[in-house]
Tab-separated table of C-alpha atoms and ligand atoms in Angstrom:
chain	number	residue	atom	x	y	z
O	254	MET	CA	0.000	0.000	0.000
O	255	ARG	CA	1.563	3.248	-1.166
O	256	SER	CA	1.631	6.068	1.366
O	257	ILE	CA	3.376	9.436	1.336
O	258	ILE	CA	5.447	10.254	4.395
O	259	ASP	CA	7.898	12.720	2.940
O	260	ILE	CA	8.820	14.318	-0.383
O	261	PRO	CA	11.672	11.873	-1.190
O	262	ASP	CA	8.953	9.173	-1.375
O	263	LEU	CA	8.033	10.743	-4.719
O	264	SER	CA	10.289	10.532	-7.770
O	265	LEU	CA	10.882	13.591	-9.901
O	266	PRO	CA	8.572	12.317	-12.693
O	267	GLU	CA	5.923	11.672	-10.040
O	268	LEU	CA	6.248	15.202	-8.689
O	269	ASP	CA	5.858	16.566	-12.203
O	270	ALA	CA	2.873	14.319	-12.865
O	271	LEU	CA	1.189	15.475	-9.644
O	272	MET	CA	1.634	19.075	-10.732
O	273	ASP	CA	0.239	18.199	-14.170
O	274	THR	CA	-2.831	16.676	-12.524
O	275	ALA	CA	-3.253	19.704	-10.246
O	276	GLU	CA	-3.087	22.067	-13.204
O	277	ASP	CA	-5.593	19.942	-15.075
O	278	ILE	CA	-7.942	20.121	-12.088
O	279	ILE	CA	-7.542	23.906	-12.110
O	280	ARG	CA	-8.382	24.045	-15.835
O	281	ARG	CA	-11.246	21.578	-15.842
O	282	PRO	CA	-12.658	21.246	-12.309
O	283	GLY	CA	-15.902	19.809	-13.649
O	284	ASP	CA	-14.111	16.724	-14.927
O	285	TYR	CA	-13.007	15.909	-11.399
O	286	ALA	CA	-16.146	16.851	-9.479
O	287	GLU	CA	-17.396	13.257	-9.220
O	288	VAL	CA	-14.233	11.134	-9.484
O	289	CYS	CA	-14.153	10.236	-5.782
O	290	ARG	CA	-17.889	9.709	-5.436
O	291	HIS	CA	-18.688	7.372	-2.509
O	292	LYS	CA	-15.054	7.411	-1.374
O	293	LYS	CA	-14.132	8.559	2.113
O	294	LEU	CA	-11.147	10.496	3.382
O	295	ALA	CA	-10.484	10.271	7.123
O	296	THR	CA	-8.699	13.272	8.586
O	297	LEU	CA	-6.997	12.270	11.846
O	298	PHE	CA	-5.601	15.327	13.557
O	299	PHE	CA	-3.950	14.508	16.851
O	300	GLU	CA	-2.793	18.058	17.143
O	301	PRO	CA	-4.700	21.080	15.928
O	302	SER	CA	-3.929	22.452	12.481
O	303	THR	CA	-7.171	23.846	11.221
O	304	ARG	CA	-5.815	25.173	7.941
O	305	THR	CA	-4.219	21.894	6.871
O	306	ARG	CA	-7.285	19.895	7.862
O	307	LEU	CA	-9.619	22.247	5.994
O	308	SER	CA	-7.405	22.017	2.933
O	309	PHE	CA	-7.581	18.212	2.880
O	310	GLU	CA	-11.315	18.243	3.498
O	311	ALA	CA	-11.984	20.845	0.807
O	312	ALA	CA	-9.812	18.815	-1.582
O	313	MET	CA	-11.832	15.647	-1.005
O	314	TYR	CA	-15.155	17.469	-1.378
O	315	GLU	CA	-14.029	18.984	-4.685
O	316	LEU	CA	-13.334	15.473	-5.942
O	317	GLY	CA	-16.883	14.513	-5.029
O	318	GLY	CA	-15.827	12.408	-2.064
O	319	ASN	CA	-16.812	12.422	1.589
O	320	VAL	CA	-14.898	13.213	4.727
O	321	ILE	CA	-14.921	11.657	8.162
O	322	SER	CA	-12.937	13.515	10.735
O	323	VAL	CA	-11.342	13.121	14.121
O	324	ALA	CA	-9.955	16.348	15.461
O	325	GLY	CA	-9.626	18.416	18.589
O	326	ALA	CA	-10.790	16.910	21.868
O	327	ASP	CA	-11.848	13.644	20.231
O	328	ALA	CA	-8.393	13.146	18.800
O	329	SER	CA	-6.682	13.693	22.121
O	330	SER	CA	-8.968	11.173	23.798
O	331	VAL	CA	-8.129	8.661	21.069
O	332	ALA	CA	-4.462	9.484	21.421
O	333	LYS	CA	-4.512	8.871	25.150
O	334	GLY	CA	-5.071	5.169	25.315
O	335	GLU	CA	-4.544	3.861	21.838
O	336	SER	CA	-1.402	3.374	19.786
O	337	VAL	CA	-1.065	4.953	16.358
O	338	ALA	CA	-0.992	1.435	14.924
O	339	ASP	CA	-4.338	0.451	16.442
O	340	THR	CA	-5.957	3.765	15.566
O	341	VAL	CA	-5.117	3.543	11.876
O	342	LYS	CA	-6.036	-0.149	11.679
O	343	THR	CA	-9.457	0.821	13.018
O	344	VAL	CA	-9.865	3.846	10.771
O	345	SER	CA	-8.786	1.777	7.748
O	346	CYS	CA	-12.060	-0.121	8.220
O	347	TYR	CA	-14.063	3.056	7.664
O	348	ALA	CA	-12.092	5.133	5.172
O	349	ASP	CA	-10.484	4.709	1.741
O	350	ILE	CA	-7.594	7.033	2.526
O	351	ILE	CA	-6.213	8.736	5.636
O	352	ALA	CA	-4.620	12.148	6.161
O	353	MET	CA	-2.928	12.217	9.549
O	354	ARG	CA	-1.361	14.930	11.667
O	355	HIS	CA	0.459	13.841	14.811
O	356	PRO	CA	2.799	15.600	17.245
O	357	LYS	CA	5.280	12.703	17.387
O	358	GLU	CA	8.035	12.534	14.779
O	359	GLY	CA	7.878	9.345	12.765
O	360	ALA	CA	4.199	8.769	13.607
O	361	ALA	CA	3.266	8.892	9.927
O	362	ARG	CA	5.624	6.007	9.127
O	363	VAL	CA	4.067	3.914	11.868
O	364	ALA	CA	0.629	4.779	10.503
O	365	ALA	CA	1.617	3.857	6.952
O	366	MET	CA	3.002	0.500	8.081
O	367	ASN	CA	-0.199	-0.434	9.847
O	368	ALA	CA	-2.970	1.055	7.758
O	369	THR	CA	-4.613	-1.026	5.058
O	370	VAL	CA	-5.429	2.123	3.081
O	371	PRO	CA	-3.030	4.846	1.860
O	372	VAL	CA	-1.812	7.355	4.443
O	373	ILE	CA	-0.829	10.939	3.668
O	374	ASN	CA	1.376	12.604	6.242
O	375	ALA	CA	-0.264	15.918	7.118
O	376	GLY	CA	2.614	16.767	9.447
O	377	ASP	CA	4.378	14.600	12.043
O	378	GLY	CA	5.962	16.905	14.593
O	379	GLY	CA	9.032	18.630	13.235
O	380	HIS	CA	9.783	15.717	10.907
O	381	ALA	CA	7.914	16.172	7.629
O	382	HIS	CA	4.969	17.969	6.076
O	383	PRO	CA	5.127	16.952	2.419
O	384	THR	CA	1.894	18.530	1.201
O	385	GLN	CA	3.203	21.971	2.204
O	386	THR	CA	6.183	21.400	-0.072
O	387	LEU	CA	3.887	20.181	-2.860
O	388	ALA	CA	1.970	23.464	-2.536
O	389	ASP	CA	5.233	25.404	-2.737
O	390	LEU	CA	6.390	23.529	-5.834
O	391	LEU	CA	3.141	24.056	-7.711
O	392	THR	CA	3.188	27.753	-6.825
O	393	ILE	CA	6.675	28.168	-8.263
O	394	ARG	CA	5.789	26.223	-11.400
O	395	ARG	CA	2.581	28.159	-12.002
O	396	GLU	CA	4.164	31.543	-11.358
O	397	LYS	CA	7.395	30.890	-13.248
O	398	GLY	CA	6.413	28.255	-15.799
O	399	GLY	CA	9.041	25.820	-14.540
O	400	PHE	CA	12.099	25.490	-12.363
O	401	SER	CA	15.044	26.056	-14.667
O	402	GLY	CA	17.193	29.155	-14.354
O	403	LEU	CA	15.550	30.474	-11.202
O	404	THR	CA	17.285	32.285	-8.370
O	405	VAL	CA	15.513	31.309	-5.178
O	406	GLY	CA	15.967	33.351	-2.011
O	407	MET	CA	15.085	31.809	1.321
O	408	CYS	CA	14.853	34.225	4.169
O	409	GLY	CA	14.462	34.063	7.947
O	410	ASP	CA	14.927	31.046	10.180
O	411	LEU	CA	16.781	28.645	7.906
O	412	LYS	CA	18.097	26.527	10.754
O	413	PHE	CA	14.955	25.128	12.335
O	414	GLY	CA	12.416	25.671	9.562
O	415	ARG	CA	11.482	22.253	8.213
O	416	THR	CA	9.495	23.795	5.340
O	417	VAL	CA	12.683	25.438	4.108
O	418	HIS	CA	14.725	22.233	4.305
O	419	SER	CA	12.027	20.229	2.575
O	420	LEU	CA	11.576	22.752	-0.246
O	421	LEU	CA	15.320	23.138	-0.642
O	422	SER	CA	15.846	19.399	-1.019
O	423	ALA	CA	12.962	19.166	-3.501
O	424	LEU	CA	14.223	22.083	-5.614
O	425	CYS	CA	17.733	20.652	-5.624
O	426	ARG	CA	16.420	17.769	-7.697
O	427	TYR	CA	15.810	20.188	-10.549
O	428	GLU	CA	18.681	21.441	-12.660
O	429	ASN	CA	20.018	24.923	-13.191
O	430	MET	CA	18.783	26.506	-9.952
O	431	ARG	CA	20.577	29.075	-7.832
O	432	PHE	CA	19.988	29.763	-4.158
O	433	VAL	CA	20.470	32.766	-1.931
O	434	LEU	CA	20.207	31.877	1.744
O	435	ILE	CA	19.344	34.928	3.816
O	436	SER	CA	19.409	34.589	7.599
O	437	PRO	CA	21.042	35.837	10.779
O	438	GLU	CA	24.301	34.048	11.647
O	439	GLU	CA	22.477	32.169	14.409
O	440	LEU	CA	19.875	30.740	12.053
O	441	LYS	CA	21.871	29.637	8.999
O	442	VAL	CA	21.014	26.485	7.052
O	443	PRO	CA	22.585	23.508	8.904
O	444	SER	CA	25.664	22.109	7.204
O	445	TYR	CA	24.098	18.665	6.764
O	446	VAL	CA	21.278	20.208	4.702
O	447	LYS	CA	23.812	22.007	2.547
O	448	SER	CA	25.892	18.901	1.971
O	449	GLU	CA	22.892	16.672	1.291
O	450	CYS	CA	21.173	19.029	-1.130
O	451	LEU	CA	23.255	21.855	-2.498
O	452	LYS	CA	26.721	20.340	-2.538
O	453	ARG	CA	25.668	16.885	-3.651
O	454	ASN	CA	23.973	18.401	-6.703
O	455	SER	CA	26.695	21.065	-7.057
O	456	LEU	CA	24.168	23.869	-7.206
O	457	PRO	CA	25.467	27.407	-6.746
O	458	TYR	CA	24.440	29.213	-3.565
O	459	THR	CA	25.381	32.220	-1.503
O	460	GLN	CA	24.773	32.894	2.175
O	461	VAL	CA	24.087	36.438	3.288
O	462	THR	CA	22.672	38.164	6.337
O	463	ASP	CA	21.035	41.093	4.590
O	464	LEU	CA	17.834	40.803	2.569
O	465	GLU	CA	17.868	44.254	1.000
O	466	SER	CA	21.270	43.808	-0.630
O	467	VAL	CA	20.194	40.723	-2.588
O	468	ILE	CA	16.464	41.208	-3.146
O	469	GLY	CA	17.050	42.552	-6.664
O	470	ASP	CA	18.602	39.245	-7.787
O	471	LEU	CA	15.701	37.037	-6.782
O	472	ASP	CA	12.974	35.366	-8.847
O	473	ILE	CA	11.468	33.716	-5.765
O	474	LEU	CA	11.554	34.997	-2.197
O	475	TYR	CA	10.502	32.423	0.380
O	476	MET	CA	9.925	34.163	3.713
O	477	THR	CA	9.815	32.342	7.051
O	478	ARG	CA	9.287	33.450	10.580
O	479	VAL	CA	12.155	34.470	12.847
O	480	GLN	CA	11.032	33.439	16.304
O	481	ARG	CA	12.059	35.234	19.445
O	482	GLU	CA	12.748	31.983	21.314
O	483	ARG	CA	15.447	30.995	18.805
O	484	PHE	CA	17.730	33.738	20.108
O	485	PHE	CA	19.992	33.627	23.114
O	486	ASN	CA	19.198	37.151	24.155
O	487	GLU	CA	16.541	39.765	23.604
O	488	GLU	CA	18.984	42.368	22.252
O	489	ASP	CA	20.007	40.174	19.313
O	490	TYR	CA	16.394	39.513	18.500
O	491	VAL	CA	15.398	43.171	18.617
O	492	ARG	CA	18.472	44.139	16.586
O	493	LEU	CA	17.821	41.546	13.893
O	494	LYS	CA	14.108	41.106	13.578
O	495	ASP	CA	13.426	44.162	11.411
O	496	SER	CA	15.940	43.119	8.769
O	497	TYR	CA	13.841	40.027	8.125
O	498	ILE	CA	10.489	41.741	7.839
O	499	LEU	CA	9.369	42.312	4.281
O	500	THR	CA	7.932	45.770	3.640
O	501	PRO	CA	6.886	47.690	0.503
O	502	ASP	CA	9.999	49.796	1.018
O	503	LYS	CA	12.359	46.786	0.792
O	504	LEU	CA	10.470	45.584	-2.274
O	505	ARG	CA	11.339	48.668	-4.302
O	506	LYS	CA	14.609	47.069	-5.394
O	507	ALA	CA	12.982	43.747	-6.278
O	508	LYS	CA	12.232	42.438	-9.763
O	509	ALA	CA	8.822	43.254	-11.217
O	510	ASP	CA	8.007	39.545	-11.485
O	511	LEU	CA	9.334	38.438	-8.100
O	512	CYS	CA	7.207	35.725	-6.499
O	513	ILE	CA	6.861	36.239	-2.722
O	514	MET	CA	6.043	33.083	-0.789
O	515	HIS	CA	5.399	32.161	2.834
O	516	PRO	CA	4.179	28.863	4.333
O	517	LEU	CA	1.726	30.732	6.626
O	518	PRO	CA	0.621	31.478	9.237
O	519	ARG	CA	2.600	34.679	9.332
O	520	VAL	CA	3.107	36.666	12.475
O	521	ASN	CA	4.708	39.894	11.336
O	522	GLU	CA	7.474	38.891	8.932
O	523	ILE	CA	5.562	40.213	5.931
O	524	SER	CA	3.932	43.593	6.322
O	525	VAL	CA	0.187	43.535	5.558
O	526	ALA	CA	0.826	46.355	3.112
O	527	VAL	CA	2.610	43.808	0.872
O	528	ASP	CA	-0.576	41.739	0.488
O	529	THR	CA	-1.963	43.996	-2.244
O	530	ASP	CA	1.295	43.842	-4.210
O	531	PRO	CA	0.755	41.610	-7.264
O	532	ARG	CA	4.008	39.833	-6.395
O	533	ALA	CA	2.521	38.462	-3.158
O	534	CYS	CA	1.819	34.772	-3.789
O	535	TYR	CA	1.269	33.374	-0.299
O	536	PHE	CA	-2.488	33.102	-0.546
O	537	LYS	CA	-2.097	31.497	-3.968
O	538	GLN	CA	0.099	28.947	-2.183
O	539	VAL	CA	-2.850	28.066	0.049
O	540	LEU	CA	-5.032	27.497	-2.991
O	541	ASN	CA	-2.334	25.512	-4.769
O	542	GLY	CA	-1.999	23.361	-1.662
O	543	LYS	CA	-5.601	22.288	-2.003
O	544	PHE	CA	-5.112	21.347	-5.665
O	545	MET	CA	-1.967	19.349	-4.911
O	546	ARG	CA	-3.793	17.509	-2.127
O	547	GLU	CA	-6.497	16.655	-4.663
O	548	ALA	CA	-3.878	15.360	-7.082
O	549	LEU	CA	-2.215	13.315	-4.347
O	550	ILE	CA	-5.480	11.801	-3.099
O	551	LEU	CA	-6.318	10.815	-6.682
O	552	LYS	CA	-2.906	9.284	-7.301
O	553	LEU	CA	-2.908	7.219	-4.120
O	554	LEU	CA	-6.488	6.013	-4.549
O	555	LYS	CA	-5.682	4.940	-8.108
O	556	GLU	CA	-2.531	3.116	-7.039
O	557	ALA	CA	-4.469	1.381	-4.269
O	558	GLY	CA	-6.989	0.169	-6.837
O	559	THR	CA	-9.786	2.062	-5.084
O	560	LEU	CA	-10.500	4.201	-8.151
X	88	MET	CA	48.558	-12.294	30.212
X	89	THR	CA	47.020	-15.596	29.206
X	90	VAL	CA	43.432	-16.667	29.076
X	91	ASP	CA	42.684	-20.366	28.807
X	92	SER	CA	41.815	-21.434	25.305
X	93	ILE	CA	38.178	-22.362	25.008
X	94	GLN	CA	36.551	-25.616	23.938
X	95	ASN	CA	33.135	-24.368	22.842
X	96	GLY	CA	32.443	-20.707	22.318
X	97	THR	CA	33.332	-17.598	20.374
X	98	VAL	CA	36.376	-15.404	20.037
X	99	ILE	CA	35.810	-11.914	18.690
X	100	ASP	CA	39.204	-10.884	17.362
X	101	HIS	CA	40.753	-7.858	15.644
X	102	ILE	CA	38.591	-5.330	17.460
X	103	ALA	CA	40.288	-1.960	17.051
X	104	ALA	CA	41.738	-0.990	20.434
X	105	GLY	CA	39.136	0.759	22.553
X	106	GLY	CA	36.187	-1.042	20.987
X	107	GLY	CA	36.204	-4.042	23.319
X	108	MET	CA	34.300	-2.504	26.215
X	109	LYS	CA	31.734	-0.830	23.953
X	110	LEU	CA	31.094	-4.134	22.277
X	111	TYR	CA	30.902	-5.922	25.642
X	112	HIS	CA	28.136	-3.575	26.785
X	113	LEU	CA	26.239	-3.401	23.498
X	114	LEU	CA	26.198	-7.202	23.258
X	115	GLY	CA	24.853	-7.295	26.812
X	116	LEU	CA	27.695	-9.621	27.882
X	117	GLU	CA	27.507	-8.384	31.465
X	118	LYS	CA	24.308	-10.421	31.652
X	119	ALA	CA	25.804	-13.556	30.070
X	120	ASP	CA	25.707	-16.724	32.159
X	121	VAL	CA	28.951	-18.066	30.671
X	122	PRO	CA	32.531	-16.887	31.366
X	123	VAL	CA	33.594	-13.897	29.284
X	124	ALA	CA	37.085	-12.406	29.052
X	125	ILE	CA	38.045	-9.099	27.499
X	126	MET	CA	41.646	-8.498	26.566
X	127	MET	CA	42.573	-4.962	25.742
X	128	ASN	CA	45.598	-3.429	24.026
X	129	VAL	CA	46.921	-6.768	22.797
X	130	ASN	CA	49.788	-6.573	20.283
X	131	SER	CA	48.603	-7.151	16.738
X	132	HIS	CA	50.465	-7.408	13.441
X	133	ARG	CA	47.535	-5.970	11.566
X	134	LEU	CA	46.303	-3.266	13.924
X	135	GLY	CA	49.219	-2.463	16.194
X	136	ARG	CA	46.926	-2.764	19.181
X	137	LYS	CA	43.674	-4.643	19.340
X	138	ASP	CA	41.021	-5.861	21.749
X	139	ILE	CA	39.741	-9.442	21.954
X	140	ILE	CA	36.615	-10.852	23.564
X	141	LYS	CA	36.466	-14.566	24.462
X	142	ILE	CA	33.169	-16.150	25.299
X	143	ASP	CA	33.487	-19.573	26.886
X	144	GLY	CA	30.223	-21.310	26.072
X	145	GLU	CA	27.424	-21.179	23.560
X	146	LEU	CA	25.725	-17.832	23.414
X	147	ALA	CA	23.568	-16.311	20.668
X	148	LEU	CA	25.311	-13.157	19.449
X	149	ASP	CA	23.888	-10.310	17.389
X	150	PHE	CA	26.442	-10.076	14.572
X	151	ASP	CA	24.925	-6.778	13.486
X	152	VAL	CA	26.095	-5.293	16.779
X	153	ILE	CA	29.637	-6.542	16.201
X	154	GLY	CA	29.629	-5.205	12.634
X	155	TYR	CA	28.317	-1.890	13.881
X	156	VAL	CA	30.998	-1.446	16.535
X	157	ASP	CA	33.797	-2.720	14.313
X	158	PRO	CA	33.149	-3.981	10.774
X	159	ASP	CA	36.792	-5.110	10.625
X	160	ALA	CA	36.449	-7.501	13.545
X	161	THR	CA	36.525	-11.259	12.944
X	162	VAL	CA	34.397	-13.764	14.761
X	163	ASN	CA	35.859	-17.235	15.349
X	164	VAL	CA	33.394	-19.939	16.273
X	165	ILE	CA	35.070	-22.718	18.280
X	166	ARG	CA	33.627	-26.215	18.627
X	167	ASN	CA	35.378	-29.027	20.511
X	168	GLY	CA	38.557	-27.017	20.714
X	169	THR	CA	38.875	-26.398	16.973
X	170	LEU	CA	37.999	-23.492	14.741
X	171	LEU	CA	34.649	-24.276	13.138
X	172	GLU	CA	34.051	-21.033	11.313
X	173	LYS	CA	35.671	-17.653	10.769
X	174	LYS	CA	33.159	-14.900	10.050
X	175	GLN	CA	34.024	-11.530	8.553
X	176	MET	CA	31.843	-8.719	9.877
X	177	VAL	CA	30.242	-5.985	7.753
X	178	LEU	CA	28.616	-2.686	8.627
X	179	PRO	CA	24.934	-3.678	8.945
X	180	GLU	CA	22.215	-1.949	6.954
X	181	ARG	CA	19.865	-2.021	9.948
X	182	LEU	CA	20.144	-2.176	13.703
X	183	LYS	CA	17.162	-3.450	15.614
X	184	ASN	CA	16.891	-2.737	19.341
X	185	VAL	CA	20.577	-1.900	19.651
X	186	LEU	CA	20.525	1.900	19.865
X	187	ARG	CA	17.852	4.067	21.441
X	188	CYS	CA	16.542	7.160	19.685
X	189	LYS	CA	17.519	10.257	21.653
X	190	ASN	CA	14.788	12.450	20.178
X	191	PRO	CA	12.206	13.053	22.928
X	192	ARG	CA	9.548	13.729	20.270
X	193	CYS	CA	10.172	10.422	18.447
X	194	ILE	CA	7.200	8.078	18.106
X	195	SER	CA	9.435	5.183	19.209
X	196	GLY	CA	9.326	6.580	22.737
X	197	SER	CA	5.566	6.289	23.079
X	198	GLU	CA	4.200	3.719	20.647
X	199	GLN	CA	3.545	0.309	22.176
X	200	GLU	CA	6.130	-2.330	21.263
X	201	LEU	CA	7.617	-0.328	18.427
X	202	PRO	CA	11.196	-1.561	17.908
X	203	GLN	CA	14.127	0.820	18.119
X	204	LEU	CA	15.214	0.706	14.510
X	205	PHE	CA	18.192	2.442	12.921
X	206	VAL	CA	19.238	2.391	9.285
X	207	LEU	CA	22.652	3.047	7.735
X	208	THR	CA	22.351	6.277	5.773
X	209	ASP	CA	25.999	6.979	4.970
X	210	GLN	CA	28.497	4.156	4.592
X	211	SER	CA	31.543	6.437	4.519
X	212	THR	CA	30.777	8.201	7.805
X	213	LYS	CA	29.039	5.206	9.428
X	214	GLU	CA	25.975	7.377	9.910
X	215	TYR	CA	22.856	5.704	11.240
X	216	ARG	CA	19.475	7.346	11.548
X	217	CYS	CA	16.333	6.444	13.403
X	218	TYR	CA	14.029	4.721	10.924
X	219	TRP	CA	11.015	6.536	12.394
X	220	CYS	CA	12.048	10.157	12.943
X	221	GLU	CA	15.359	10.198	10.983
X	222	THR	CA	17.328	11.638	13.884
X	223	ARG	CA	21.032	10.783	13.641
X	224	ALA	CA	22.412	8.275	16.101
X	225	ALA	CA	25.159	9.582	18.365
X	226	LYS	CA	28.608	8.551	17.196
X	227	LEU	CA	29.983	5.499	18.964
B	1263	ZN	ZN1	13.566	8.474	16.437
């Protein structure tokens, strides 16, 4: 039974095919409105993530399917006594496919091993959240027409941000990309991420601490949150935080077709005034996430022989 | 120093010096009900200095553990005072219930009867990662 725990579970042709399906759904939604008729998606959310759960549920409804859901207080009561293995074995009896969010890292792998239906990891602690990366990839492809020749800036907390590491490793599978890694010294990309992605594929990259000095070079700017608790002292945080907040003023030097991304939710790292800028793509990312979840549900149900 | 030669048992030889005690603990030999001898810093043509473990009696050993601690070690199986078999160790692809995942958020810490499983992710650096959460194992 094929499940998706993390992005490396998908080959490059599979990633491209998922994006093709998503774009086809966008073009011809009517053709997909009944494809999952009488099929059920179970959303098991052992920790709250309303936006991800809604995205999966909306995706299944748009395919004409149904949703059964365990979330909030119910999920924590399930989580108390029962193992992940037993929970997914039970839910496999009711649903054709499962999307699971769990606070423990590796929980999705345990679920996939025990379920008798496909499992999609909707986030397992700090480990993986592949459908976020799928949303990011589709956004870049739709905005830029492909991945070749792009200069991608990643800005903010590049040390702890799993979305950044996951996107970076996915983009490194495409050729002819350049990266600009923009972060305070304290929050640079870990060396193992650099050696596993950038160096292994010998992709050019630069590391800088200042966003404004490089913003003009970028085709993509992926913003992430710089959290106060990541700093040793308050002074460093106060000194640095403003340099990683995107404002209309900083954007004056940027390309006219820059694509500004953010995994959301944002706290204050992108000024609200940027939202009306046509280069702001973060709400498009949300929409693209729903389409990629549709494509993934379809793919896994087909492979399982359910469709 | 001499240790009586054994009639039935196992001699783990050519352990790089310093590895003997680690191997003793990881194999759980402190709980063995047969005599066990560790010799450390023995002169060796091949290694300069080496450690040796002699187990006097039949005992099931996890060869993956030996390969993990020292893939260059050799295991000599002795039966009736003669060498029955000489096994060459290799770095194992997987380690089951040998290492414990140090990540407090790992599912292996809370899920009932889930084995502690580590997989070899980099042969050259002997890097193992938790199969569940992908956290790196501490270096030996
Ligand atoms: Zn682990």
